[in-house]
mmCIF file of C-alpha atoms in Angstrom:
data_model
loop_
_atom_site.group_PDB
_atom_site.id
_atom_site.type_symbol
_atom_site.label_atom_id
_atom_site.label_comp_id
_atom_site.label_asym_id
_atom_site.label_seq_id
_atom_site.Cartn_x
_atom_site.Cartn_y
_atom_site.Cartn_z
ATOM 1 C CA MET F 1 60.788 115.540 33.004
ATOM 2 C CA ASN F 2 60.819 111.794 33.626
ATOM 3 C CA ILE F 3 57.869 110.706 35.731
ATOM 4 C CA TYR F 4 59.360 107.380 36.736
ATOM 5 C CA MET F 5 62.747 105.818 37.124
ATOM 6 C CA TYR F 6 63.975 102.253 37.216
ATOM 7 C CA VAL F 7 66.921 100.307 38.555
ATOM 8 C CA CYS F 8 66.977 96.532 38.822
ATOM 9 C CA ASP F 9 67.105 95.254 42.386
ATOM 10 C CA ASP F 10 69.318 92.239 43.059
ATOM 11 C CA LYS F 11 67.475 91.634 46.349
ATOM 12 C CA PHE F 12 64.165 91.003 44.596
ATOM 13 C CA ASN F 13 63.984 87.386 45.760
ATOM 14 C CA THR F 14 64.017 88.462 49.403
ATOM 15 C CA ILE F 15 61.338 91.147 49.062
ATOM 16 C CA ASN F 16 58.193 90.654 51.133
ATOM 17 C CA ILE F 17 55.180 91.348 48.916
ATOM 18 C CA ILE F 18 51.476 91.557 49.712
ATOM 19 C CA VAL F 19 48.832 91.559 46.985
ATOM 20 C CA THR F 20 45.242 92.759 47.397
ATOM 21 C CA GLY F 21 42.319 91.478 45.343
ATOM 22 C CA VAL F 22 43.246 87.810 45.176
ATOM 23 C CA SER F 23 39.691 86.861 44.199
ATOM 24 C CA GLY F 24 39.847 89.023 41.072
ATOM 25 C CA LEU F 25 41.129 88.148 37.617
ATOM 26 C CA LEU F 26 44.520 89.829 37.955
ATOM 27 C CA GLY F 27 45.107 88.879 41.599
ATOM 28 C CA SER F 28 44.428 85.234 40.771
ATOM 29 C CA ALA F 29 46.837 85.332 37.826
ATOM 30 C CA LEU F 30 49.590 86.888 39.946
ATOM 31 C CA LYS F 31 49.111 84.189 42.575
ATOM 32 C CA ASP F 32 49.963 81.578 39.939
ATOM 33 C CA ILE F 33 53.342 83.148 39.121
ATOM 34 C CA LEU F 34 54.453 85.282 42.073
ATOM 35 C CA ILE F 35 55.426 84.238 45.601
ATOM 36 C CA ALA F 36 53.685 86.717 47.909
ATOM 37 C CA ASP F 37 51.041 87.008 50.611
ATOM 38 C CA TYR F 38 47.487 87.074 49.236
ATOM 39 C CA PRO F 39 45.054 87.916 52.054
ATOM 40 C CA SER F 40 41.368 87.378 51.384
ATOM 41 C CA HIS F 41 38.846 90.208 51.347
ATOM 42 C CA GLU F 42 37.525 88.914 54.654
ATOM 43 C CA SER F 43 40.938 89.333 56.307
ATOM 44 C CA PHE F 44 42.141 92.441 54.436
ATOM 45 C CA ASP F 45 39.202 94.681 53.598
ATOM 46 C CA VAL F 46 40.429 97.981 52.134
ATOM 47 C CA ASN F 47 37.530 99.737 53.859
ATOM 48 C CA ASN F 48 38.681 98.456 57.262
ATOM 49 C CA SER F 49 41.851 100.340 58.221
ATOM 50 C CA VAL F 50 42.109 98.674 61.635
ATOM 51 C CA GLN F 51 42.057 95.225 60.065
ATOM 52 C CA MET F 52 44.628 96.168 57.414
ATOM 53 C CA ASN F 53 46.884 97.755 60.008
ATOM 54 C CA THR F 54 46.885 94.508 61.992
ATOM 55 C CA VAL F 55 48.025 92.547 58.937
ATOM 56 C CA LEU F 56 50.667 95.048 57.803
ATOM 57 C CA SER F 57 52.131 95.380 61.292
ATOM 58 C CA THR F 58 52.867 91.657 61.597
ATOM 59 C CA LYS F 59 55.474 91.453 58.818
ATOM 60 C CA LYS F 60 57.965 93.822 57.235
ATOM 61 C CA TYR F 61 56.404 94.156 53.796
ATOM 62 C CA THR F 62 58.353 95.998 51.123
ATOM 63 C CA ILE F 63 55.788 96.089 48.302
ATOM 64 C CA CYS F 64 51.992 96.130 48.178
ATOM 65 C CA VAL F 65 50.431 95.407 44.787
ATOM 66 C CA HIS F 66 46.945 96.881 44.974
ATOM 67 C CA CYS F 67 44.659 94.972 42.596
ATOM 68 C CA ALA F 68 41.473 95.107 44.696
ATOM 69 C CA ALA F 69 38.815 97.223 42.988
ATOM 70 C CA ILE F 70 35.295 97.405 41.690
ATOM 71 C CA SER F 71 36.438 96.825 38.123
ATOM 72 C CA SER F 72 33.144 96.508 36.247
ATOM 73 C CA PRO F 73 32.327 99.784 34.443
ATOM 74 C CA ASP F 74 28.685 98.753 34.272
ATOM 75 C CA GLU F 75 28.507 98.140 38.044
ATOM 76 C CA VAL F 76 30.106 101.477 38.900
ATOM 77 C CA GLU F 77 27.790 103.264 36.479
ATOM 78 C CA LYS F 78 24.757 101.757 38.206
ATOM 79 C CA PHE F 79 26.127 101.952 41.757
ATOM 80 C CA PRO F 80 28.711 104.766 41.740
ATOM 81 C CA PHE F 81 29.233 104.827 45.493
ATOM 82 C CA ARG F 82 30.513 101.241 45.391
ATOM 83 C CA GLY F 83 33.260 102.555 43.149
ATOM 84 C CA PHE F 84 33.776 105.502 45.483
ATOM 85 C CA ASP F 85 34.030 103.330 48.610
ATOM 86 C CA VAL F 86 36.469 100.781 47.182
ATOM 87 C CA ASN F 87 38.377 102.487 44.366
ATOM 88 C CA ILE F 88 38.857 105.855 46.081
ATOM 89 C CA VAL F 89 38.318 105.588 49.854
ATOM 90 C CA GLY F 90 39.764 102.069 50.076
ATOM 91 C CA THR F 91 42.817 103.132 48.098
ATOM 92 C CA ALA F 92 43.275 106.200 50.306
ATOM 93 C CA ASN F 93 43.159 103.956 53.389
ATOM 94 C CA LEU F 94 45.874 101.759 51.922
ATOM 95 C CA VAL F 95 48.042 104.743 50.916
ATOM 96 C CA LEU F 96 48.063 105.978 54.518
ATOM 97 C CA LEU F 97 49.120 102.581 55.844
ATOM 98 C CA CYS F 98 51.819 102.119 53.209
ATOM 99 C CA CYS F 99 53.153 105.534 54.217
ATOM 100 C CA LYS F 100 53.071 104.514 57.885
ATOM 101 C CA TYR F 101 55.071 101.324 57.269
ATOM 102 C CA ASN F 102 57.198 102.629 54.362
ATOM 103 C CA ILE F 103 55.781 100.066 51.934
ATOM 104 C CA LYS F 104 56.046 100.739 48.220
ATOM 105 C CA LEU F 105 52.536 100.860 46.785
ATOM 106 C CA ILE F 106 51.894 99.622 43.257
ATOM 107 C CA TYR F 107 48.427 100.712 42.187
ATOM 108 C CA ILE F 108 46.729 98.932 39.302
ATOM 109 C CA SER F 109 44.867 101.541 37.287
ATOM 110 C CA THR F 110 43.068 101.453 33.952
ATOM 111 C CA SER F 111 43.103 102.723 30.403
ATOM 112 C CA TYR F 112 39.648 104.171 31.120
ATOM 113 C CA VAL F 113 41.226 107.257 32.700
ATOM 114 C CA PHE F 114 41.748 108.286 29.048
ATOM 115 C CA ASP F 115 39.697 108.797 25.933
ATOM 116 C CA GLY F 116 42.572 108.538 23.452
ATOM 117 C CA ASN F 117 46.023 107.199 22.582
ATOM 118 C CA TYR F 118 48.199 108.848 25.211
ATOM 119 C CA ASN F 119 51.503 108.509 26.993
ATOM 120 C CA GLU F 120 52.141 108.755 30.734
ATOM 121 C CA ASN F 121 52.323 112.579 30.684
ATOM 122 C CA SER F 122 49.107 113.152 28.735
ATOM 123 C CA PRO F 123 46.039 114.757 30.369
ATOM 124 C CA VAL F 124 43.483 112.286 31.687
ATOM 125 C CA ASN F 125 39.834 112.502 30.653
ATOM 126 C CA PRO F 126 37.606 109.667 31.913
ATOM 127 C CA ILE F 127 34.127 109.703 30.385
ATOM 128 C CA ASN F 128 32.430 107.154 32.662
ATOM 129 C CA LYS F 129 32.123 106.726 36.427
ATOM 130 C CA TYR F 130 34.423 103.719 36.569
ATOM 131 C CA GLY F 131 37.216 105.748 34.984
ATOM 132 C CA LEU F 132 36.533 108.596 37.400
ATOM 133 C CA SER F 133 36.708 106.259 40.397
ATOM 134 C CA LYS F 134 40.045 104.796 39.302
ATOM 135 C CA LEU F 135 41.394 108.281 38.614
ATOM 136 C CA GLY F 136 40.355 109.227 42.142
ATOM 137 C CA GLY F 137 42.462 106.332 43.388
ATOM 138 C CA GLU F 138 45.365 107.556 41.264
ATOM 139 C CA CYS F 139 45.141 110.989 42.885
ATOM 140 C CA CYS F 140 45.470 109.411 46.332
ATOM 141 C CA VAL F 141 48.458 107.314 45.245
ATOM 142 C CA ARG F 142 50.290 110.221 43.619
ATOM 143 C CA LEU F 143 50.421 112.011 46.975
ATOM 144 C CA TYR F 144 52.749 109.208 48.168
ATOM 145 C CA ASN F 145 56.235 109.345 46.647
ATOM 146 C CA ASN F 146 57.024 105.666 47.205
ATOM 147 C CA SER F 147 54.461 104.486 44.678
ATOM 148 C CA LEU F 148 53.969 103.350 41.108
ATOM 149 C CA ILE F 149 50.756 103.569 39.083
ATOM 150 C CA ILE F 150 50.443 100.892 36.408
ATOM 151 C CA ARG F 151 47.797 101.695 33.820
ATOM 152 C CA LEU F 152 46.607 98.676 31.876
ATOM 153 C CA ALA F 153 43.689 96.908 30.268
ATOM 154 C CA THR F 154 43.306 93.172 30.632
ATOM 155 C CA GLY F 155 40.802 90.371 30.320
ATOM 156 C CA THR F 156 40.476 86.610 30.367
ATOM 157 C CA ASN F 157 42.858 84.518 28.301
ATOM 158 C CA VAL F 158 40.008 83.457 26.005
ATOM 159 C CA PHE F 159 37.531 86.119 24.861
ATOM 160 C CA PRO F 160 34.290 85.270 26.714
ATOM 161 C CA TYR F 161 31.700 87.043 24.557
ATOM 162 C CA SER F 162 30.113 86.438 21.168
ATOM 163 C CA ASN F 163 30.490 90.033 19.963
ATOM 164 C CA ALA F 164 33.121 92.766 20.202
ATOM 165 C CA TYR F 165 33.263 96.465 19.390
ATOM 166 C CA ASP F 166 34.794 97.161 16.007
ATOM 167 C CA ASP F 167 34.873 100.926 16.630
ATOM 168 C CA GLN F 168 36.723 100.986 19.966
ATOM 169 C CA TYR F 169 40.534 100.926 19.948
ATOM 170 C CA ILE F 170 42.431 99.385 22.837
ATOM 171 C CA SER F 171 45.796 98.088 24.072
ATOM 172 C CA ARG F 172 44.293 95.212 26.026
ATOM 173 C CA GLU F 173 46.237 92.011 26.612
ATOM 174 C CA PRO F 174 45.234 88.686 28.197
ATOM 175 C CA VAL F 175 45.768 88.463 31.942
ATOM 176 C CA SER F 176 48.476 85.808 31.499
ATOM 177 C CA VAL F 177 50.566 88.369 29.590
ATOM 178 C CA ILE F 178 49.763 91.342 31.821
ATOM 179 C CA SER F 179 50.603 89.469 35.029
ATOM 180 C CA GLN F 180 54.056 88.558 33.691
ATOM 181 C CA LYS F 181 54.707 92.194 32.793
ATOM 182 C CA ILE F 182 53.724 93.312 36.283
ATOM 183 C CA LYS F 183 56.066 90.704 37.751
ATOM 184 C CA SER F 184 58.932 92.085 35.653
ATOM 185 C CA ILE F 185 58.251 95.599 36.945
ATOM 186 C CA LEU F 186 58.518 94.440 40.554
ATOM 187 C CA ASN F 187 62.221 93.780 39.989
ATOM 188 C CA THR F 188 62.883 97.536 39.613
ATOM 189 C CA ASN F 189 62.583 100.693 41.678
ATOM 190 C CA MET F 190 60.226 102.406 39.226
ATOM 191 C CA THR F 191 58.084 105.162 40.664
ATOM 192 C CA GLY F 192 55.496 107.457 39.100
ATOM 193 C CA ILE F 193 53.344 106.114 36.259
ATOM 194 C CA ILE F 194 53.859 103.493 33.570
ATOM 195 C CA HIS F 195 51.639 102.068 30.824
ATOM 196 C CA ILE F 196 51.672 98.403 29.840
ATOM 197 C CA GLY F 197 49.739 96.842 27.002
ATOM 198 C CA SER F 198 49.756 95.807 23.365
ATOM 199 C CA HIS F 199 49.821 97.771 20.119
ATOM 200 C CA ARG F 200 46.687 99.725 19.133
ATOM 201 C CA ARG F 201 43.906 97.608 17.647
ATOM 202 C CA SER F 202 40.142 97.389 17.723
ATOM 203 C CA GLN F 203 38.443 95.344 20.393
ATOM 204 C CA TYR F 204 37.120 93.162 17.571
ATOM 205 C CA GLU F 205 40.669 92.460 16.324
ATOM 206 C CA TYR F 206 41.787 91.703 19.864
ATOM 207 C CA ALA F 207 38.816 89.374 20.444
ATOM 208 C CA ARG F 208 39.500 87.429 17.265
ATOM 209 C CA SER F 209 43.141 86.946 18.298
ATOM 210 C CA ILE F 210 42.216 85.109 21.524
ATOM 211 C CA SER F 211 38.803 83.616 20.713
ATOM 212 C CA ILE F 212 38.008 79.972 20.045
ATOM 213 C CA LYS F 213 34.790 80.836 18.235
ATOM 214 C CA ASP F 214 33.506 83.266 15.621
ATOM 215 C CA ILE F 215 33.093 86.834 16.877
ATOM 216 C CA GLY F 216 30.416 89.246 15.704
ATOM 217 C CA LYS F 217 30.799 93.027 15.385
ATOM 218 C CA ILE F 218 28.941 95.576 17.513
ATOM 219 C CA HIS F 219 29.292 99.330 18.021
ATOM 220 C CA ILE F 220 30.010 101.336 21.178
ATOM 221 C CA ASN F 221 26.757 103.300 20.833
ATOM 222 C CA MET F 222 25.007 100.042 21.755
ATOM 223 C CA SER F 223 26.561 100.080 25.247
ATOM 224 C CA THR F 224 24.438 100.788 28.320
ATOM 225 C CA TYR F 225 27.154 103.101 29.739
ATOM 226 C CA PRO F 226 29.590 105.598 28.147
ATOM 227 C CA ILE F 227 32.563 103.921 26.478
ATOM 228 C CA PRO F 228 35.608 105.857 25.247
ATOM 229 C CA ARG F 229 36.316 105.326 21.571
ATOM 230 C CA ASP F 230 40.083 105.023 21.960
ATOM 231 C CA THR F 231 41.873 103.889 25.134
ATOM 232 C CA SER F 232 44.977 102.535 23.436
ATOM 233 C CA PHE F 233 48.285 103.246 25.131
ATOM 234 C CA ASN F 234 51.640 104.632 24.215
ATOM 235 C CA THR F 235 53.855 101.979 25.866
ATOM 236 C CA LYS F 236 57.272 103.089 24.572
ATOM 237 C CA LYS F 237 58.703 103.560 28.071
ATOM 238 C CA TYR F 238 57.953 99.989 29.091
ATOM 239 C CA ASP F 239 58.907 98.535 25.712
ATOM 240 C CA SER F 240 62.269 100.334 25.606
ATOM 241 C CA PHE F 241 63.529 98.976 28.909
ATOM 242 C CA ASN F 242 65.450 95.719 29.091
ATOM 243 C CA PHE F 243 64.288 94.179 32.355
ATOM 244 C CA LEU F 244 67.033 91.555 32.163
ATOM 245 C CA GLU F 245 69.817 94.100 32.658
#
């Protein structure tokens, strides 16, 4: 059974879009390439339903791209209820309001809901608290039919660290690439779940491809929190669709 469908929408240029998480890496990248409303955290706090309702009631939004999250695995491991409040409760608050105003919700999820190379139908199995918190958000979103979950892994356009794991396999892509792929998805009526990302490679290989300096090798058993060994994606569904049709 297909878990998403797509049809290009000729009215894309007239769609009213709102994007959460403008202060984050992905929200900032989308702001550079996508015309939309980007409310600040102070004016659109996902843990303040009254405030969000005021914003959403003032304009007929068609799409909400939900990027706002506690996205640091280390932070959620140390302070799990921050992840609970924002990634689960905050997402649930937004789902209810999108349902109220019939706004399509696009939820940005993560490869960390997995521990292996899976497709959209594969069982999830997060092994750290960040992955669990994002999966909790997914569960809220999947209760709402007019929604799309985009699972991805992204980072800065230049690798910021001196070392990278040579025994973790990923499908991560720079945020400049990921943001363009998200923009292309907005011009469809996809619902359900879709994976976007690169081919399978080690984090070390990925780091070398976007680094301006030499990168050293480290191992995932050196991490201060649990890290899945393989979060690479099967992206055949995205790759097989011609978004220019």
